[in-house]
Amino acid sequence: VEEQVNKGLKPDEYFAKEKELIANIRNNADPDYTDLMAKFPSLKSPALVQLLDTPSGKEAVKRAMKSIRDVPGATIGKADVTGMVKNYDIRFLDQVKQEFDDLVMEAEGSGPNYKATSEGRRIRALRKALRDEMDLATTDPKTKESLYKKARAQYAGDIEVLDQLRFGREEFMKKAPKEMEDHL
């Protein structure tokens, strides 16, 4: 059945299309992230300090630290003479936000397996506090546009296309022949 459907629809080769989309995601978002990092290489983050007082915040920061250490030469920010980091590298703060994303997904699942949980709501609130602080701190006073929000939006929009490609591949062939008739 799969072979006949593929003959009839003549779809793109899946793995080549996936590779192309991943390259496009990076290419589309890179200019926005490059601009963001040039204008805001580091930020003071009172929200991050507050997040460290929560178990989920500690976990997100711990994971972000591991991710940053896995990149040669990357830092969480420039240390002062006492060795303390007061202004965090924007890449590190973005990584903490991404770790919160992962924690939410672990707590609630995604796609057809999604189920809202109180743990997910708590983690979302923590993530929102950090994200809102970063949006505000990276807002251009002239244009009133948050460069962090702009970069995130470009990446998120592109990643949805990739998610749909993967979902289509996984779910389409699970359908019964009668269900597939509507799609042909």
PDB file of N, CA, C and O in Angstrom, residues 111-142:
ATOM      1  N   GLY A 111       2.560  16.491  20.738  1.00  0.00           N
ATOM      2  CA  GLY A 111       1.751  15.923  19.671  1.00  0.00           C
ATOM      3  C   GLY A 111       0.574  15.147  20.231  1.00  0.00           C
ATOM      4  O   GLY A 111      -0.086  15.596  21.181  1.00  0.00           O
ATOM      5  N   PRO A 112       0.299  13.964  19.683  1.00  0.00           N
ATOM      6  CA  PRO A 112      -0.861  13.198  20.148  1.00  0.00           C
ATOM      7  C   PRO A 112      -0.686  12.672  21.573  1.00  0.00           C
ATOM      8  O   PRO A 112      -1.650  12.271  22.204  1.00  0.00           O
ATOM      9  N   ASN A 113       0.534  12.698  22.097  1.00  0.00           N
ATOM     10  CA  ASN A 113       0.793  12.228  23.465  1.00  0.00           C
ATOM     11  C   ASN A 113       0.734  13.354  24.499  1.00  0.00           C
ATOM     12  O   ASN A 113       1.019  13.129  25.663  1.00  0.00           O
ATOM     13  N   TYR A 114       0.371  14.578  24.066  1.00  0.00           N
ATOM     14  CA  TYR A 114       0.350  15.731  24.971  1.00  0.00           C
ATOM     15  C   TYR A 114      -0.744  15.585  26.020  1.00  0.00           C
ATOM     16  O   TYR A 114      -1.865  15.199  25.727  1.00  0.00           O
ATOM     17  N   LYS A 115      -0.381  15.913  27.263  1.00  0.00           N
ATOM     18  CA  LYS A 115      -1.355  15.960  28.347  1.00  0.00           C
ATOM     19  C   LYS A 115      -0.897  17.039  29.323  1.00  0.00           C
ATOM     20  O   LYS A 115       0.200  16.949  29.888  1.00  0.00           O
ATOM     21  N   ALA A 116      -1.719  18.072  29.488  1.00  0.00           N
ATOM     22  CA  ALA A 116      -1.375  19.169  30.395  1.00  0.00           C
ATOM     23  C   ALA A 116      -1.212  18.640  31.813  1.00  0.00           C
ATOM     24  O   ALA A 116      -1.955  17.766  32.255  1.00  0.00           O
ATOM     25  N   THR A 117      -0.209  19.173  32.518  1.00  0.00           N
ATOM     26  CA  THR A 117       0.035  18.781  33.910  1.00  0.00           C
ATOM     27  C   THR A 117       0.321  20.016  34.737  1.00  0.00           C
ATOM     28  O   THR A 117       0.722  21.064  34.212  1.00  0.00           O
ATOM     29  N   SER A 118       0.138  19.899  36.036  1.00  0.00           N
ATOM     30  CA  SER A 118       0.447  21.024  36.920  1.00  0.00           C
ATOM     31  C   SER A 118       1.953  21.295  36.918  1.00  0.00           C
ATOM     32  O   SER A 118       2.382  22.443  36.990  1.00  0.00           O
ATOM     33  N   GLU A 119       2.749  20.234  36.803  1.00  0.00           N
ATOM     34  CA  GLU A 119       4.209  20.424  36.717  1.00  0.00           C
ATOM     35  C   GLU A 119       4.554  21.224  35.466  1.00  0.00           C
ATOM     36  O   GLU A 119       5.368  22.149  35.519  1.00  0.00           O
ATOM     37  N   GLY A 120       3.941  20.888  34.338  1.00  0.00           N
ATOM     38  CA  GLY A 120       4.171  21.619  33.093  1.00  0.00           C
ATOM     39  C   GLY A 120       3.802  23.082  33.231  1.00  0.00           C
ATOM     40  O   GLY A 120       4.523  23.971  32.758  1.00  0.00           O
ATOM     41  N   ARG A 121       2.687  23.388  33.893  1.00  0.00           N
ATOM     42  CA  ARG A 121       2.270  24.789  34.089  1.00  0.00           C
ATOM     43  C   ARG A 121       3.290  25.549  34.936  1.00  0.00           C
ATOM     44  O   ARG A 121       3.613  26.701  34.650  1.00  0.00           O
ATOM     45  N   ARG A 122       3.794  24.895  35.975  1.00  0.00           N
ATOM     46  CA  ARG A 122       4.805  25.566  36.818  1.00  0.00           C
ATOM     47  C   ARG A 122       6.076  25.855  36.028  1.00  0.00           C
ATOM     48  O   ARG A 122       6.636  26.949  36.116  1.00  0.00           O
ATOM     49  N   ILE A 123       6.520  24.880  35.246  1.00  0.00           N
ATOM     50  CA  ILE A 123       7.750  25.070  34.456  1.00  0.00           C
ATOM     51  C   ILE A 123       7.525  26.142  33.391  1.00  0.00           C
ATOM     52  O   ILE A 123       8.407  26.965  33.146  1.00  0.00           O
ATOM     53  N   ARG A 124       6.338  26.150  32.788  1.00  0.00           N
ATOM     54  CA  ARG A 124       6.020  27.182  31.793  1.00  0.00           C
ATOM     55  C   ARG A 124       6.118  28.585  32.399  1.00  0.00           C
ATOM     56  O   ARG A 124       6.593  29.508  31.768  1.00  0.00           O
ATOM     57  N   ALA A 125       5.639  28.724  33.631  1.00  0.00           N
ATOM     58  CA  ALA A 125       5.687  30.030  34.297  1.00  0.00           C
ATOM     59  C   ALA A 125       7.137  30.478  34.509  1.00  0.00           C
ATOM     60  O   ALA A 125       7.475  31.647  34.308  1.00  0.00           O
ATOM     61  N   LEU A 126       7.989  29.545  34.895  1.00  0.00           N
ATOM     62  CA  LEU A 126       9.410  29.864  35.075  1.00  0.00           C
ATOM     63  C   LEU A 126      10.043  30.255  33.737  1.00  0.00           C
ATOM     64  O   LEU A 126      10.774  31.246  33.641  1.00  0.00           O
ATOM     65  N   ARG A 127       9.751  29.477  32.707  1.00  0.00           N
ATOM     66  CA  ARG A 127      10.282  29.763  31.375  1.00  0.00           C
ATOM     67  C   ARG A 127       9.807  31.129  30.897  1.00  0.00           C
ATOM     68  O   ARG A 127      10.570  31.916  30.350  1.00  0.00           O
ATOM     69  N   LYS A 128       8.540  31.420  31.123  1.00  0.00           N
ATOM     70  CA  LYS A 128       7.967  32.705  30.691  1.00  0.00           C
ATOM     71  C   LYS A 128       8.659  33.881  31.375  1.00  0.00           C
ATOM     72  O   LYS A 128       8.945  34.897  30.740  1.00  0.00           O
ATOM     73  N   ALA A 129       8.953  33.728  32.668  1.00  0.00           N
ATOM     74  CA  ALA A 129       9.634  34.814  33.391  1.00  0.00           C
ATOM     75  C   ALA A 129      10.999  35.109  32.767  1.00  0.00           C
ATOM     76  O   ALA A 129      11.354  36.273  32.548  1.00  0.00           O
ATOM     77  N   LEU A 130      11.745  34.067  32.456  1.00  0.00           N
ATOM     78  CA  LEU A 130      13.057  34.255  31.832  1.00  0.00           C
ATOM     79  C   LEU A 130      12.913  34.822  30.426  1.00  0.00           C
ATOM     80  O   LEU A 130      13.584  35.780  30.053  1.00  0.00           O
ATOM     81  N   ARG A 131      12.014  34.232  29.641  1.00  0.00           N
ATOM     82  CA  ARG A 131      11.818  34.672  28.255  1.00  0.00           C
ATOM     83  C   ARG A 131      11.362  36.128  28.192  1.00  0.00           C
ATOM     84  O   ARG A 131      11.880  36.922  27.404  1.00  0.00           O
ATOM     85  N   ASP A 132      10.422  36.515  29.057  1.00  0.00           N
ATOM     86  CA  ASP A 132       9.936  37.898  29.058  1.00  0.00           C
ATOM     87  C   ASP A 132      11.038  38.872  29.430  1.00  0.00           C
ATOM     88  O   ASP A 132      11.135  39.960  28.857  1.00  0.00           O
ATOM     89  N   GLU A 133      11.874  38.478  30.391  1.00  0.00           N
ATOM     90  CA  GLU A 133      12.996  39.330  30.783  1.00  0.00           C
ATOM     91  C   GLU A 133      13.963  39.500  29.608  1.00  0.00           C
ATOM     92  O   GLU A 133      14.429  40.616  29.337  1.00  0.00           O
ATOM     93  N   MET A 134      14.241  38.416  28.898  1.00  0.00           N
ATOM     94  CA  MET A 134      15.146  38.505  27.750  1.00  0.00           C
ATOM     95  C   MET A 134      14.533  39.334  26.620  1.00  0.00           C
ATOM     96  O   MET A 134      15.227  40.108  25.959  1.00  0.00           O
ATOM     97  N   ASP A 135      13.234  39.169  26.400  1.00  0.00           N
ATOM     98  CA  ASP A 135      12.561  39.982  25.379  1.00  0.00           C
ATOM     99  C   ASP A 135      12.684  41.469  25.719  1.00  0.00           C
ATOM    100  O   ASP A 135      13.029  42.286  24.865  1.00  0.00           O
ATOM    101  N   LEU A 136      12.404  41.806  26.959  1.00  0.00           N
ATOM    102  CA  LEU A 136      12.466  43.206  27.388  1.00  0.00           C
ATOM    103  C   LEU A 136      13.891  43.751  27.296  1.00  0.00           C
ATOM    104  O   LEU A 136      14.117  44.855  26.795  1.00  0.00           O
ATOM    105  N   ALA A 137      14.857  42.961  27.749  1.00  0.00           N
ATOM    106  CA  ALA A 137      16.255  43.414  27.763  1.00  0.00           C
ATOM    107  C   ALA A 137      16.852  43.552  26.361  1.00  0.00           C
ATOM    108  O   ALA A 137      17.830  44.272  26.174  1.00  0.00           O
ATOM    109  N   THR A 138      16.267  42.875  25.365  1.00  0.00           N
ATOM    110  CA  THR A 138      16.803  42.945  23.998  1.00  0.00           C
ATOM    111  C   THR A 138      15.924  43.790  23.072  1.00  0.00           C
ATOM    112  O   THR A 138      16.041  43.702  21.853  1.00  0.00           O
ATOM    113  N   THR A 139      15.067  44.613  23.659  1.00  0.00           N
ATOM    114  CA  THR A 139      14.209  45.482  22.859  1.00  0.00           C
ATOM    115  C   THR A 139      14.993  46.706  22.425  1.00  0.00           C
ATOM    116  O   THR A 139      15.583  47.411  23.246  1.00  0.00           O
ATOM    117  N   ASP A 140      15.000  46.936  21.119  1.00  0.00           N
ATOM    118  CA  ASP A 140      15.671  48.094  20.532  1.00  0.00           C
ATOM    119  C   ASP A 140      14.852  49.334  20.887  1.00  0.00           C
ATOM    120  O   ASP A 140      13.659  49.406  20.561  1.00  0.00           O
ATOM    121  N   PRO A 141      15.465  50.325  21.561  1.00  0.00           N
ATOM    122  CA  PRO A 141      14.700  51.503  21.976  1.00  0.00           C
ATOM    123  C   PRO A 141      14.118  52.297  20.795  1.00  0.00           C
ATOM    124  O   PRO A 141      13.082  52.932  20.927  1.00  0.00           O
ATOM    125  N   LYS A 142      14.757  52.223  19.657  1.00  0.00           N
ATOM    126  CA  LYS A 142      14.272  52.976  18.491  1.00  0.00           C
ATOM    127  C   LYS A 142      13.072  52.297  17.840  1.00  0.00           C
ATOM    128  O   LYS A 142      12.067  52.934  17.556  1.00  0.00           O
TER     129      LYS A 142
END
